Each structure stands twice: as structure tokens, then as C-alpha cells.
PDB file of C-alpha atoms in Angstrom:
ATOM      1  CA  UNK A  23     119.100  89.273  93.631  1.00 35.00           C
ATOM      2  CA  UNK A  24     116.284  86.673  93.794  1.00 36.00           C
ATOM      3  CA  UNK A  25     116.197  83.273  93.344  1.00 38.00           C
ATOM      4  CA  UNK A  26     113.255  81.778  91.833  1.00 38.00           C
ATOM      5  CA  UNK A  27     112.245  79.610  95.206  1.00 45.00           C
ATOM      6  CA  UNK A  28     112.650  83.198  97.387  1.00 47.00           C
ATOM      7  CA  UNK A  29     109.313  85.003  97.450  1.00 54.00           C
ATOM      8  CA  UNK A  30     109.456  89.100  97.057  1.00 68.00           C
ATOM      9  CA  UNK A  31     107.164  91.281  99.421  1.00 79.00           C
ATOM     10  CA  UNK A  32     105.876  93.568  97.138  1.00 86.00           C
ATOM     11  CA  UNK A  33     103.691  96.438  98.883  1.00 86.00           C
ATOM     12  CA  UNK A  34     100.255  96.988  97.961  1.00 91.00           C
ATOM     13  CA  UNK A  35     101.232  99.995  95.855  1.00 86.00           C
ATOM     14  CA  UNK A  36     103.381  97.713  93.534  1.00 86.00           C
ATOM     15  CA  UNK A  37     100.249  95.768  93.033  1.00 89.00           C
ATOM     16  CA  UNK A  38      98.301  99.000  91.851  1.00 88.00           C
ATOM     17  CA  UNK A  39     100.819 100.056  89.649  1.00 83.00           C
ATOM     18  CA  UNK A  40     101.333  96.863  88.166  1.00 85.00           C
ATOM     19  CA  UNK A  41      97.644  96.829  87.200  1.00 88.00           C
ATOM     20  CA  UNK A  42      98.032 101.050  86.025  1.00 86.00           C
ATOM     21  CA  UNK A  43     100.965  99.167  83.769  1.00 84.00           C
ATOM     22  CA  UNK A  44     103.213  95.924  84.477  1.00 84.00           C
ATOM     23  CA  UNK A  45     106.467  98.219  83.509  1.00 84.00           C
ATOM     24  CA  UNK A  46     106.384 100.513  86.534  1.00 80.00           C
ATOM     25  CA  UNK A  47     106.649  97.024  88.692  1.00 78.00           C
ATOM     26  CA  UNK A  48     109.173  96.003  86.853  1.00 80.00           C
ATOM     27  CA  UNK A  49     111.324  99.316  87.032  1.00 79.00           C
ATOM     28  CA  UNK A  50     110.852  99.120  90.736  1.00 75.00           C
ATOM     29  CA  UNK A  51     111.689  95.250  90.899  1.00 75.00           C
ATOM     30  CA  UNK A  52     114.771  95.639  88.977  1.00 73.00           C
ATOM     31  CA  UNK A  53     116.024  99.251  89.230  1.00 70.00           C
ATOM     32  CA  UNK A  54     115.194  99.743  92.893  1.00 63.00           C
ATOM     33  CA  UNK A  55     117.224 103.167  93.621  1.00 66.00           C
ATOM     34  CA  UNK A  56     115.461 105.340  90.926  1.00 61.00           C
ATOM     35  CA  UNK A  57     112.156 106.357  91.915  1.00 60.00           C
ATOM     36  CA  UNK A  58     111.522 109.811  90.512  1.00 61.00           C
ATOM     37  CA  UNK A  59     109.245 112.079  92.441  1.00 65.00           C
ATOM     38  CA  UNK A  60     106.742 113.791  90.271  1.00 63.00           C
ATOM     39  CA  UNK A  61     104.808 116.705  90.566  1.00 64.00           C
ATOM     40  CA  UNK A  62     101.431 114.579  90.853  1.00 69.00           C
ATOM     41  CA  UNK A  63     103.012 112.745  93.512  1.00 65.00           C
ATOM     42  CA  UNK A  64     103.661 115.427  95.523  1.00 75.00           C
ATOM     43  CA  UNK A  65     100.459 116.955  95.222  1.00 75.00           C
ATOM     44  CA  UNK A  66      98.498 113.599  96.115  1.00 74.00           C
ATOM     45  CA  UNK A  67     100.709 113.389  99.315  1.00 76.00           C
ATOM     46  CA  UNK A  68      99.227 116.574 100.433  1.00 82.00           C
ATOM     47  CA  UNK A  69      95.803 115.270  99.669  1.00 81.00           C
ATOM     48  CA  UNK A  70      96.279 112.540 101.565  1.00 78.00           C
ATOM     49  CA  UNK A  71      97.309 114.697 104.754  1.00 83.00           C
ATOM     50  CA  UNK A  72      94.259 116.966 104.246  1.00 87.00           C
ATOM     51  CA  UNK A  73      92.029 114.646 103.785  1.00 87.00           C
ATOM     52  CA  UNK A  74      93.060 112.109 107.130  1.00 88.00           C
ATOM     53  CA  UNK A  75      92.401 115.670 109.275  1.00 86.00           C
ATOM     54  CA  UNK A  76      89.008 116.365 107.560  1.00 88.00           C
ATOM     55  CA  UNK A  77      87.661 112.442 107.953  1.00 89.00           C
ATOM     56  CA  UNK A  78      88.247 112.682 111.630  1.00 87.00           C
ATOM     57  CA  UNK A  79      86.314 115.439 112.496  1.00 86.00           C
ATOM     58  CA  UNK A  80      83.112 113.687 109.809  1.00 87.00           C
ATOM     59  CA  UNK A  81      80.673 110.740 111.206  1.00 89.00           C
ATOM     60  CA  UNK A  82      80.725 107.236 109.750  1.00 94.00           C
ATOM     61  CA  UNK A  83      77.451 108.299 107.677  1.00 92.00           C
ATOM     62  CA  UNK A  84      79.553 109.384 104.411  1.00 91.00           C
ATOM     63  CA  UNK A  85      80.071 105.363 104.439  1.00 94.00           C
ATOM     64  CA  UNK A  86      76.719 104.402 105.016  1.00 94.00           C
ATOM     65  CA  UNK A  87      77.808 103.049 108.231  1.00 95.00           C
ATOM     66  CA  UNK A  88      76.173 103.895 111.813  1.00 91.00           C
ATOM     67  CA  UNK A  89      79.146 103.074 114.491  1.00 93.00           C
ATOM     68  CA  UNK A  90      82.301 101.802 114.233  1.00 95.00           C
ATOM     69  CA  UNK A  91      86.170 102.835 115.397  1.00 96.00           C
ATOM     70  CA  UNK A  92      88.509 104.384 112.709  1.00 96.00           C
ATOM     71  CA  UNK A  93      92.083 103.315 112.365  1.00 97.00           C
ATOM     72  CA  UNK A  94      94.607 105.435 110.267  1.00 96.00           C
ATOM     73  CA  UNK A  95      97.362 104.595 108.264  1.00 95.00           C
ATOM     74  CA  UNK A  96      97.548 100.702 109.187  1.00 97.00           C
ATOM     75  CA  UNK A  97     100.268  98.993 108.486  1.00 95.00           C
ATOM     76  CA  UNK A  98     100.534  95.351 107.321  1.00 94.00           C
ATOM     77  CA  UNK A  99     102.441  93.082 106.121  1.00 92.00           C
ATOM     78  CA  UNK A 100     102.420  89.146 105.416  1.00 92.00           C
ATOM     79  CA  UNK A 101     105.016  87.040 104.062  1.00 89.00           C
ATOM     80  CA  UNK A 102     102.048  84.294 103.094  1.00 88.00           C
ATOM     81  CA  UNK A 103     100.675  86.471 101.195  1.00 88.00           C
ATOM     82  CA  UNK A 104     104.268  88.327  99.981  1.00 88.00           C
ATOM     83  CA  UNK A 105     102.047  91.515 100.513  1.00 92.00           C
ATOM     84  CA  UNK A 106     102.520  94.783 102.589  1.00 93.00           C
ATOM     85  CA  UNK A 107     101.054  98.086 102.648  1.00 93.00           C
ATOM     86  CA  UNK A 108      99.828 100.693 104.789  1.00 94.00           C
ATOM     87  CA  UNK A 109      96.202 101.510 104.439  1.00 96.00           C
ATOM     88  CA  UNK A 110      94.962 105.248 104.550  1.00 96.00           C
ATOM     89  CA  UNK A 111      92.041 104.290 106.740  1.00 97.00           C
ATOM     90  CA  UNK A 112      90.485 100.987 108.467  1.00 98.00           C
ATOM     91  CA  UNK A 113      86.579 101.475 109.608  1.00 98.00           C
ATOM     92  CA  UNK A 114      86.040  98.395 112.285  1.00 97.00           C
ATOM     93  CA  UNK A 115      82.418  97.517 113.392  1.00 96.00           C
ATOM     94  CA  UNK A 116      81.593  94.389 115.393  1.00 94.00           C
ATOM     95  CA  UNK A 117      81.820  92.410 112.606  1.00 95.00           C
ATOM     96  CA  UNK A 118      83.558  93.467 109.547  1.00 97.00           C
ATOM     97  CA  UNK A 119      86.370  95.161 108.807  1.00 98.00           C
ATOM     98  CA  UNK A 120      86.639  97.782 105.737  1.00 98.00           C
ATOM     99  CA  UNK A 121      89.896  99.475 104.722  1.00 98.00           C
ATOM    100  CA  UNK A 122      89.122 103.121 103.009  1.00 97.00           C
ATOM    101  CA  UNK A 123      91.934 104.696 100.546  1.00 95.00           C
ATOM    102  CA  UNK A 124      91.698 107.777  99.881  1.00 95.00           C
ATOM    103  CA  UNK A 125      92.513 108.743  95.648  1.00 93.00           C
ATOM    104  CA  UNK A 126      93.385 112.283  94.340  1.00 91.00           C
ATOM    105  CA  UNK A 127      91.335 111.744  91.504  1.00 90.00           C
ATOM    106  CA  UNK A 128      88.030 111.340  90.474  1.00 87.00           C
ATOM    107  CA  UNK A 129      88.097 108.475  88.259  1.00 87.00           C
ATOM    108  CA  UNK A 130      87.821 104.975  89.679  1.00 87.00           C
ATOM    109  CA  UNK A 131      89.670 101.777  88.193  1.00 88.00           C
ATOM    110  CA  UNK A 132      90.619  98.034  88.430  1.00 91.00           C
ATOM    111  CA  UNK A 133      93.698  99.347  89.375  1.00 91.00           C
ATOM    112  CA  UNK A 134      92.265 100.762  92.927  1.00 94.00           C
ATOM    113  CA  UNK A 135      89.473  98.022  92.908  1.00 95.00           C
ATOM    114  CA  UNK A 136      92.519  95.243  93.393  1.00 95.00           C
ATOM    115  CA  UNK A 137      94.712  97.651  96.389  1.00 95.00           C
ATOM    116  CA  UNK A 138      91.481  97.812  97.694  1.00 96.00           C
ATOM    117  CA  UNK A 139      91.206  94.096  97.392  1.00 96.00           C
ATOM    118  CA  UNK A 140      94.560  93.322  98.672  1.00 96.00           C
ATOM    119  CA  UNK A 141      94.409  95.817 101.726  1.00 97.00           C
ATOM    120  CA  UNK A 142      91.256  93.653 102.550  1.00 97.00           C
ATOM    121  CA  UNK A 143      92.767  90.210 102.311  1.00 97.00           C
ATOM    122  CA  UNK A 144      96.142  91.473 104.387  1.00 97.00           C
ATOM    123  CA  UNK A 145      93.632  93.015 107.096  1.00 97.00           C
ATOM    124  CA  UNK A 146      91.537  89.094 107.386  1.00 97.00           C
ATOM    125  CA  UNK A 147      94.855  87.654 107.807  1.00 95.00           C
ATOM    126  CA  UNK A 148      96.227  89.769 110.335  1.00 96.00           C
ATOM    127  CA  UNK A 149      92.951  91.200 112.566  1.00 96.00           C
ATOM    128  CA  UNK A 150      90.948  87.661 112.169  1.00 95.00           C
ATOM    129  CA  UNK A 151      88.199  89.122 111.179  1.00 97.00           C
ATOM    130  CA  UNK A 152      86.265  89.111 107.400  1.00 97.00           C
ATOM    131  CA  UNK A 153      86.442  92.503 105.433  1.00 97.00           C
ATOM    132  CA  UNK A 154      84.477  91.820 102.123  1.00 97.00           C
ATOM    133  CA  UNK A 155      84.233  95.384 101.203  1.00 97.00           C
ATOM    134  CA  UNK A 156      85.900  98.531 101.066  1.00 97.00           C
ATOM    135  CA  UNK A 157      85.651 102.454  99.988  1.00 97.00           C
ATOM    136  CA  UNK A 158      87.664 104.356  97.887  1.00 96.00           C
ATOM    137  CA  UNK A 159      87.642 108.034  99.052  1.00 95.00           C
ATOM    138  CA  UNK A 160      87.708 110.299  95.572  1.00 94.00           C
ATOM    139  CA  UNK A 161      89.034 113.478  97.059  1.00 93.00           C
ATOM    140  CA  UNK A 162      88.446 116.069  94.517  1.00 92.00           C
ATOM    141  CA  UNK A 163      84.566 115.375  94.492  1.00 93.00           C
ATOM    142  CA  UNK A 164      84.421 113.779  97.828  1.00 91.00           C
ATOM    143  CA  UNK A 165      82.994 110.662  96.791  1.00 93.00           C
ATOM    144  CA  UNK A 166      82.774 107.461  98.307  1.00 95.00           C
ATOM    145  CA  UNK A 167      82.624 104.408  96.104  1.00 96.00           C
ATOM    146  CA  UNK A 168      81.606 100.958  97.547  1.00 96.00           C
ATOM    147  CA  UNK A 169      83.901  98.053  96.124  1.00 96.00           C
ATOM    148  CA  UNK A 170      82.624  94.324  96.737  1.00 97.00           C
ATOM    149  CA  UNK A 171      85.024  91.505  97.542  1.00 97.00           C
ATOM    150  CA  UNK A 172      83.624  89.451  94.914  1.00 97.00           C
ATOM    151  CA  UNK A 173      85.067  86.265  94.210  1.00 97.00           C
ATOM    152  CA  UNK A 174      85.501  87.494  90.775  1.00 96.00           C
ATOM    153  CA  UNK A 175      87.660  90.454  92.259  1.00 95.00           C
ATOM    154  CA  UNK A 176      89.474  88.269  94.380  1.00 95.00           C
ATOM    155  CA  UNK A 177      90.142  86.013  91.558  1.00 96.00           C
ATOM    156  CA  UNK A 178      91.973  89.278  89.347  1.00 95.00           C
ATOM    157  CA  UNK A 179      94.098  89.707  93.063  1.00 95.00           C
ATOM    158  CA  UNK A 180      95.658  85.988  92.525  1.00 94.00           C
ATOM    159  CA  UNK A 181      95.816  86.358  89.175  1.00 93.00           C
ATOM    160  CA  UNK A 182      97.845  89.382  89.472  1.00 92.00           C
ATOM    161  CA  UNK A 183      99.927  88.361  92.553  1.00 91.00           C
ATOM    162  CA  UNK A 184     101.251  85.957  90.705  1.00 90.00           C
ATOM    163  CA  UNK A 185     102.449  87.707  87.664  1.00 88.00           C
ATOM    164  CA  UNK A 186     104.255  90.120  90.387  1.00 86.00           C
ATOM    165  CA  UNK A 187     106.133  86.558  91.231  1.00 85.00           C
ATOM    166  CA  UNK A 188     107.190  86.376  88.077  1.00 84.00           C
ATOM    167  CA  UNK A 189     108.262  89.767  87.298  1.00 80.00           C
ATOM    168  CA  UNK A 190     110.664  89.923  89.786  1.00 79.00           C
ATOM    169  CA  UNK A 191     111.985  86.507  89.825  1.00 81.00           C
ATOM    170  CA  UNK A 192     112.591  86.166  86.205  1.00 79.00           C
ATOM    171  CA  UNK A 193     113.271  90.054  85.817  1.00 76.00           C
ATOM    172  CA  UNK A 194     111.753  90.464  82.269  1.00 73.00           C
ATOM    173  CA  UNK A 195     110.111  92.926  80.954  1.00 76.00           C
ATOM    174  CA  UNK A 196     106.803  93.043  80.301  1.00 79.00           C
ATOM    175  CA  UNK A 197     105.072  94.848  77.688  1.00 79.00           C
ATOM    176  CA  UNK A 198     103.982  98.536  78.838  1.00 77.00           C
ATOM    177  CA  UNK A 199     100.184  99.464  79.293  1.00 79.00           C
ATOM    178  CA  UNK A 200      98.090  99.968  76.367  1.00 80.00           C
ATOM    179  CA  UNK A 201      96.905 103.085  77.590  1.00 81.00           C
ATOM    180  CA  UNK A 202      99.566 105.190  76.302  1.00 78.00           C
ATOM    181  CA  UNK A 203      98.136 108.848  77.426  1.00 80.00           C
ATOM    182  CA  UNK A 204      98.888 107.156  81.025  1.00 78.00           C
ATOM    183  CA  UNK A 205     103.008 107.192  80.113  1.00 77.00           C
ATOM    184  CA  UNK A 206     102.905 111.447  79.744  1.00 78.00           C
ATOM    185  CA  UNK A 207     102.963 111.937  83.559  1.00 75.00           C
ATOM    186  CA  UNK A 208     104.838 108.600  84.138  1.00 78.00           C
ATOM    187  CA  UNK A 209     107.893 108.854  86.259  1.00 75.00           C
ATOM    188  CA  UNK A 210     109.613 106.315  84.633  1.00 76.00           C
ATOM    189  CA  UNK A 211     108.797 108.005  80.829  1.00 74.00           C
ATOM    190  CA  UNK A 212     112.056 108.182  80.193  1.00 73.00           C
ATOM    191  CA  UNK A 213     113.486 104.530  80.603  1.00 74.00           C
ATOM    192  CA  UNK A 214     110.355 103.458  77.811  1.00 76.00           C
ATOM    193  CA  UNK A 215     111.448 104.776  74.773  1.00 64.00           C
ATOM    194  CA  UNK A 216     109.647 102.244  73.019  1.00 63.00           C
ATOM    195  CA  UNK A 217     106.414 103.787  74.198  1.00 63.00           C
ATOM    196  CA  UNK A 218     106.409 107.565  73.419  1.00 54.00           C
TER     197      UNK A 218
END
């Protein structure tokens, strides 16, 4: 169990989900052996896969980019930061550096915007070198959406790497998501039966 002076690596995932809705976290923070495979999980893996094999046979131009060297599935961690996370693709040019995740959906959220955000600040601290944007990869309609490191973005990532701190130190529960048509596919649906 933590203590409230020992700092929990959460992975970048955590962070998304925690945005999605602070009870997943907290299910994973707390109940750490029961992680339920769904369907939609399954299928996204195998987007994933199809998707890394298509991207390296395309140029950088779907990015708006002219040159730069591809890296897939980096991994990272930093205990600083109390972040890890393995991003689905890293474009490096000779001065930036701009992670890509690929998403099995077509809708875009804050939820991506901040993993985006966080895959960005773990690659500056480990590859020295500034990545103040990123891509999201919308496989269904193979669309690439630009995401700014704004400081107002970066902001949201503190904001909300903190309340990960405190979900897993003092190991309450936090109310679910508002969005209640989100809890229907919801692997841990079961455990909220305040919810539906």
C-alpha cells in the first residue's frame, strides 16, 4: 500500500482514463488484479497493429511534415514526473519531437488532448529535446488532428497529475463521470452501481 510521502507511477493511460472518468483510476489504483477485457478493447488492439504496418509504408506528408525519422511504440518512463507510457508513434525532425497516438475512434477529446500532452512532456525529459505538439491518428476516418502544447493544456496535465496523487494515496473514491452513456461499455460497470 502507499504512503502518502511515496509517489505512484501511473502510466499515461491512467491519466486518459482518469480524464474519460476519475473512477476507472481509482478501480485500477485500488483494485489492481481486476482489469476486465472488453470487446472494444480487443478490437482497438487490432487497430493499433494495423494501423503501425500501414504508417510505415505512408510519407511524413499525412502530418504536414517534410523529413523526419519515425520511432514506434516508445517507451518511457520518469519517476519526476511519476509518469510512464509507451507511445504508438514518435516523428523526430532536427528540432522537435512529436509523439502520434493512434485512436479507434473518430471523436477527439480532452481526454486524448492531455495523453497526448503527457507523452510530450515524458519525451522532453528523456530525449532533451522540445516537443510542443502532437497528432492524434483517428483510425476509422484516417484523420490526423494537430494538438498544441499550450500552456493552457499543460496547465489541465498538472492539474490532473495531481489529483492522480491523491487518488491513490488517499484511496477515495471519486465521483464517476457525468457522462453517463460513457459507463454502458465500461469495464468496470459493474463495481458502480450507483451510476446505472
Amino acid at each position: 500500500m502507499l504512503t502518502r510521502d511515496e509517489p505512484h507511477l501511473f502510466r499515461v493511460i491512467d491519466l486518459k482514463q482518469y480524464i474519460y472518468c476519475p473512477r476507472i483510476l481509482y478501480y485500477h489504483t485500488v483494485l489492481p488484479q481486476i482489469r476486465p477485457i472488453t470487446y472494444k478493447m480487443e478490437v482497438g488492439i487490432q487497430a493499433h497493429v494495423s494501423t503501425e504496418i500501414r504508417e510505415k509504408r505512408r510519407s511524413l506528408r499525412t502530418y504536414g511534415i517534410e523529413s523526419g525519422v519515425r520511432h514506434f511504440n516508445v517507451a518511457l518512463h520518469d519517476f519526476d514526473l511519476g509518469l510512464s507510457g509507451e507511445i504508438d508513434m514518435v516523428i523526430e525532425t532536427h528540432n522537435e519531437l512529436i509523439p502520434v497516438d493512434y485512436k479507434n475512434t473518430g471523436r477527439e477529446g480532452k481526454h486524448f488532448r492531455l495523453q497526448l500532452a503527457a507523452y510530450a512532456r515524458l519525451l522532453e525529459a528523456a530525449w532533451r529535446k522540445p516537443a510542443k505538439r502532437g497528432f492524434l491518428y483517428m483510425i476509422p476516418d484516417r484523420k490526423v488532428v494537430s494538438v498544441r502544447m499550450t500552456p493552457h493544456v499543460c496547465r489541465e496535465l498538472d492539474k490532473a497529475l495531481r489529483d492522480l496523487q491523491l487518488i491513490a494515496t488517499a484511496q477515495l473514491a471519486p465521483a464517476p463521470t457525468l457522462k453517463h452513456a460513457r459507463c454502458v461499455d465500461c469495464e468496470f460497470r459493474r463495481f458502480c452501481n450507483d451510476v446505472l
